[in-house]
Short mmCIF file of N, CA and C in Angstrom, two decimals:
data_model
loop_
_atom_site.label_atom_id
_atom_site.label_comp_id
_atom_site.label_asym_id
_atom_site.label_seq_id
_atom_site.Cartn_x
_atom_site.Cartn_y
_atom_site.Cartn_z
N UNK S 1393 -0.61 -20.92 -9.84
CA UNK S 1393 0.22 -19.74 -9.74
C UNK S 1393 1.35 -20.06 -8.77
N UNK S 1394 2.54 -19.60 -9.06
CA UNK S 1394 3.67 -19.86 -8.21
C UNK S 1394 4.65 -18.71 -8.22
N UNK S 1395 5.65 -18.85 -7.44
CA UNK S 1395 6.70 -17.85 -7.32
C UNK S 1395 7.98 -18.47 -7.84
N UNK S 1396 8.72 -17.70 -8.60
CA UNK S 1396 10.01 -18.19 -9.10
C UNK S 1396 11.13 -17.52 -8.33
N UNK S 1397 12.06 -18.32 -7.87
CA UNK S 1397 13.20 -17.80 -7.13
C UNK S 1397 14.44 -18.55 -7.59
N UNK S 1398 15.40 -17.78 -8.06
CA UNK S 1398 16.65 -18.36 -8.56
C UNK S 1398 16.39 -19.41 -9.63
N UNK S 1399 15.38 -19.14 -10.47
CA UNK S 1399 15.09 -20.03 -11.57
C UNK S 1399 14.31 -21.28 -11.21
N UNK S 1400 13.91 -21.42 -9.95
CA UNK S 1400 13.15 -22.59 -9.53
C UNK S 1400 11.79 -22.17 -9.01
N UNK S 1401 10.79 -23.01 -9.27
CA UNK S 1401 9.44 -22.72 -8.79
C UNK S 1401 9.37 -22.98 -7.29
N UNK S 1402 8.71 -22.07 -6.58
CA UNK S 1402 8.49 -22.23 -5.14
C UNK S 1402 6.99 -22.35 -4.91
N UNK S 1403 6.62 -23.22 -4.01
CA UNK S 1403 5.19 -23.39 -3.70
C UNK S 1403 4.71 -22.21 -2.86
N UNK S 1404 3.48 -21.79 -3.11
CA UNK S 1404 2.86 -20.69 -2.39
C UNK S 1404 1.50 -21.14 -1.87
N UNK S 1405 1.11 -20.59 -0.74
CA UNK S 1405 -0.24 -20.83 -0.25
C UNK S 1405 -1.24 -20.09 -1.12
N UNK S 1406 -2.40 -20.65 -1.27
CA UNK S 1406 -3.48 -19.94 -1.96
C UNK S 1406 -3.96 -18.81 -1.07
N UNK S 1407 -4.74 -17.91 -1.63
CA UNK S 1407 -5.33 -16.83 -0.84
C UNK S 1407 -6.19 -17.42 0.27
N UNK S 1408 -6.94 -18.47 -0.04
CA UNK S 1408 -7.77 -19.12 0.98
C UNK S 1408 -6.91 -19.71 2.09
N UNK S 1409 -5.78 -20.29 1.71
CA UNK S 1409 -4.86 -20.84 2.70
C UNK S 1409 -4.28 -19.77 3.61
N UNK S 1410 -3.99 -18.61 3.04
CA UNK S 1410 -3.49 -17.50 3.85
C UNK S 1410 -4.51 -17.09 4.90
N UNK S 1411 -5.79 -17.02 4.48
CA UNK S 1411 -6.85 -16.65 5.42
C UNK S 1411 -6.94 -17.68 6.54
N UNK S 1412 -6.91 -18.95 6.20
CA UNK S 1412 -7.01 -20.00 7.21
C UNK S 1412 -5.82 -20.00 8.17
N UNK S 1413 -4.66 -19.62 7.68
CA UNK S 1413 -3.46 -19.60 8.53
C UNK S 1413 -3.44 -18.39 9.47
N UNK S 1414 -4.30 -17.43 9.24
CA UNK S 1414 -4.37 -16.25 10.10
C UNK S 1414 -5.55 -16.37 11.06
N UNK S 1415 -5.61 -17.47 11.78
CA UNK S 1415 -6.64 -17.70 12.78
C UNK S 1415 -6.01 -18.30 14.02
N UNK S 1416 -6.70 -18.16 15.15
CA UNK S 1416 -6.24 -18.82 16.37
C UNK S 1416 -5.23 -18.04 17.19
N UNK S 1417 -4.92 -16.82 16.78
CA UNK S 1417 -4.02 -15.97 17.55
C UNK S 1417 -4.44 -14.53 17.34
N UNK S 1418 -4.06 -13.65 18.26
CA UNK S 1418 -4.44 -12.23 18.09
C UNK S 1418 -3.73 -11.62 16.88
N UNK S 1419 -4.50 -11.08 15.96
CA UNK S 1419 -3.94 -10.46 14.76
C UNK S 1419 -3.50 -9.04 15.07
N UNK S 1420 -2.37 -8.64 14.51
CA UNK S 1420 -1.95 -7.25 14.65
C UNK S 1420 -2.45 -6.46 13.44
N UNK S 1421 -2.18 -5.18 13.44
CA UNK S 1421 -2.67 -4.32 12.35
C UNK S 1421 -2.19 -4.78 10.98
N UNK S 1422 -0.95 -5.21 10.90
CA UNK S 1422 -0.40 -5.67 9.62
C UNK S 1422 -1.14 -6.92 9.12
N UNK S 1423 -1.41 -7.85 10.04
CA UNK S 1423 -2.17 -9.04 9.66
C UNK S 1423 -3.55 -8.66 9.12
N UNK S 1424 -4.24 -7.75 9.81
CA UNK S 1424 -5.58 -7.33 9.38
C UNK S 1424 -5.52 -6.64 8.02
N UNK S 1425 -4.48 -5.84 7.80
CA UNK S 1425 -4.33 -5.18 6.50
C UNK S 1425 -4.08 -6.21 5.40
N UNK S 1426 -3.29 -7.22 5.70
CA UNK S 1426 -3.06 -8.30 4.73
C UNK S 1426 -4.36 -9.01 4.39
N UNK S 1427 -5.16 -9.30 5.41
CA UNK S 1427 -6.43 -9.98 5.19
C UNK S 1427 -7.38 -9.11 4.36
N UNK S 1428 -7.40 -7.82 4.65
CA UNK S 1428 -8.25 -6.90 3.89
C UNK S 1428 -7.81 -6.87 2.42
N UNK S 1429 -6.51 -6.89 2.18
CA UNK S 1429 -6.01 -6.89 0.80
C UNK S 1429 -6.42 -8.16 0.07
N UNK S 1430 -6.36 -9.30 0.75
CA UNK S 1430 -6.80 -10.55 0.13
C UNK S 1430 -8.30 -10.51 -0.16
N UNK S 1431 -9.05 -9.94 0.77
CA UNK S 1431 -10.50 -9.84 0.57
C UNK S 1431 -10.82 -8.97 -0.64
N UNK S 1432 -10.15 -7.82 -0.75
CA UNK S 1432 -10.39 -6.92 -1.90
C UNK S 1432 -10.00 -7.59 -3.22
N UNK S 1433 -8.84 -8.21 -3.24
CA UNK S 1433 -8.31 -8.77 -4.48
C UNK S 1433 -9.05 -10.02 -4.94
N UNK S 1434 -9.38 -10.91 -3.99
CA UNK S 1434 -9.94 -12.21 -4.36
C UNK S 1434 -11.40 -12.40 -3.95
N UNK S 1435 -11.98 -11.40 -3.27
CA UNK S 1435 -13.37 -11.50 -2.86
C UNK S 1435 -13.63 -12.55 -1.80
N UNK S 1436 -12.63 -12.82 -0.98
CA UNK S 1436 -12.76 -13.85 0.04
C UNK S 1436 -13.59 -13.37 1.22
N UNK S 1437 -14.26 -14.31 1.86
CA UNK S 1437 -14.98 -13.99 3.09
C UNK S 1437 -14.03 -14.21 4.26
N UNK S 1438 -13.90 -13.18 5.08
CA UNK S 1438 -13.01 -13.26 6.23
C UNK S 1438 -13.80 -13.61 7.48
N UNK S 1439 -13.10 -14.12 8.47
CA UNK S 1439 -13.70 -14.40 9.76
C UNK S 1439 -13.85 -13.11 10.55
N UNK S 1440 -14.80 -13.05 11.49
CA UNK S 1440 -15.02 -11.81 12.25
C UNK S 1440 -13.74 -11.27 12.91
N UNK S 1441 -12.90 -12.15 13.46
CA UNK S 1441 -11.68 -11.65 14.12
C UNK S 1441 -10.67 -11.05 13.14
N UNK S 1442 -10.81 -11.40 11.87
CA UNK S 1442 -9.91 -10.86 10.86
C UNK S 1442 -10.34 -9.50 10.35
N UNK S 1443 -11.54 -9.08 10.68
CA UNK S 1443 -12.03 -7.79 10.20
C UNK S 1443 -12.16 -6.75 11.30
N UNK S 1444 -11.91 -7.13 12.55
CA UNK S 1444 -12.01 -6.17 13.65
C UNK S 1444 -11.02 -5.03 13.43
N UNK S 1445 -11.50 -3.82 13.55
CA UNK S 1445 -10.64 -2.66 13.40
C UNK S 1445 -10.47 -2.17 11.97
N UNK S 1446 -11.05 -2.89 11.01
CA UNK S 1446 -10.94 -2.45 9.61
C UNK S 1446 -12.12 -1.53 9.28
N UNK S 1447 -11.89 -0.56 8.40
CA UNK S 1447 -13.01 0.30 7.97
C UNK S 1447 -14.05 -0.56 7.24
N UNK S 1448 -15.31 -0.20 7.42
CA UNK S 1448 -16.37 -0.97 6.76
C UNK S 1448 -16.78 -0.33 5.46
#
């Protein structure tokens, strides 16, 4: 799967790659919401710090 921009294919991170890139720093509410959306859409397992503050 890729993104097309101006008629050219652009490389995108996988959903798993997005989850891995959201580690090692304090996540804000928007980051946590993004992680929750990836979890819902792709059934990914998130790390504990990525789910803090999210409804269970």
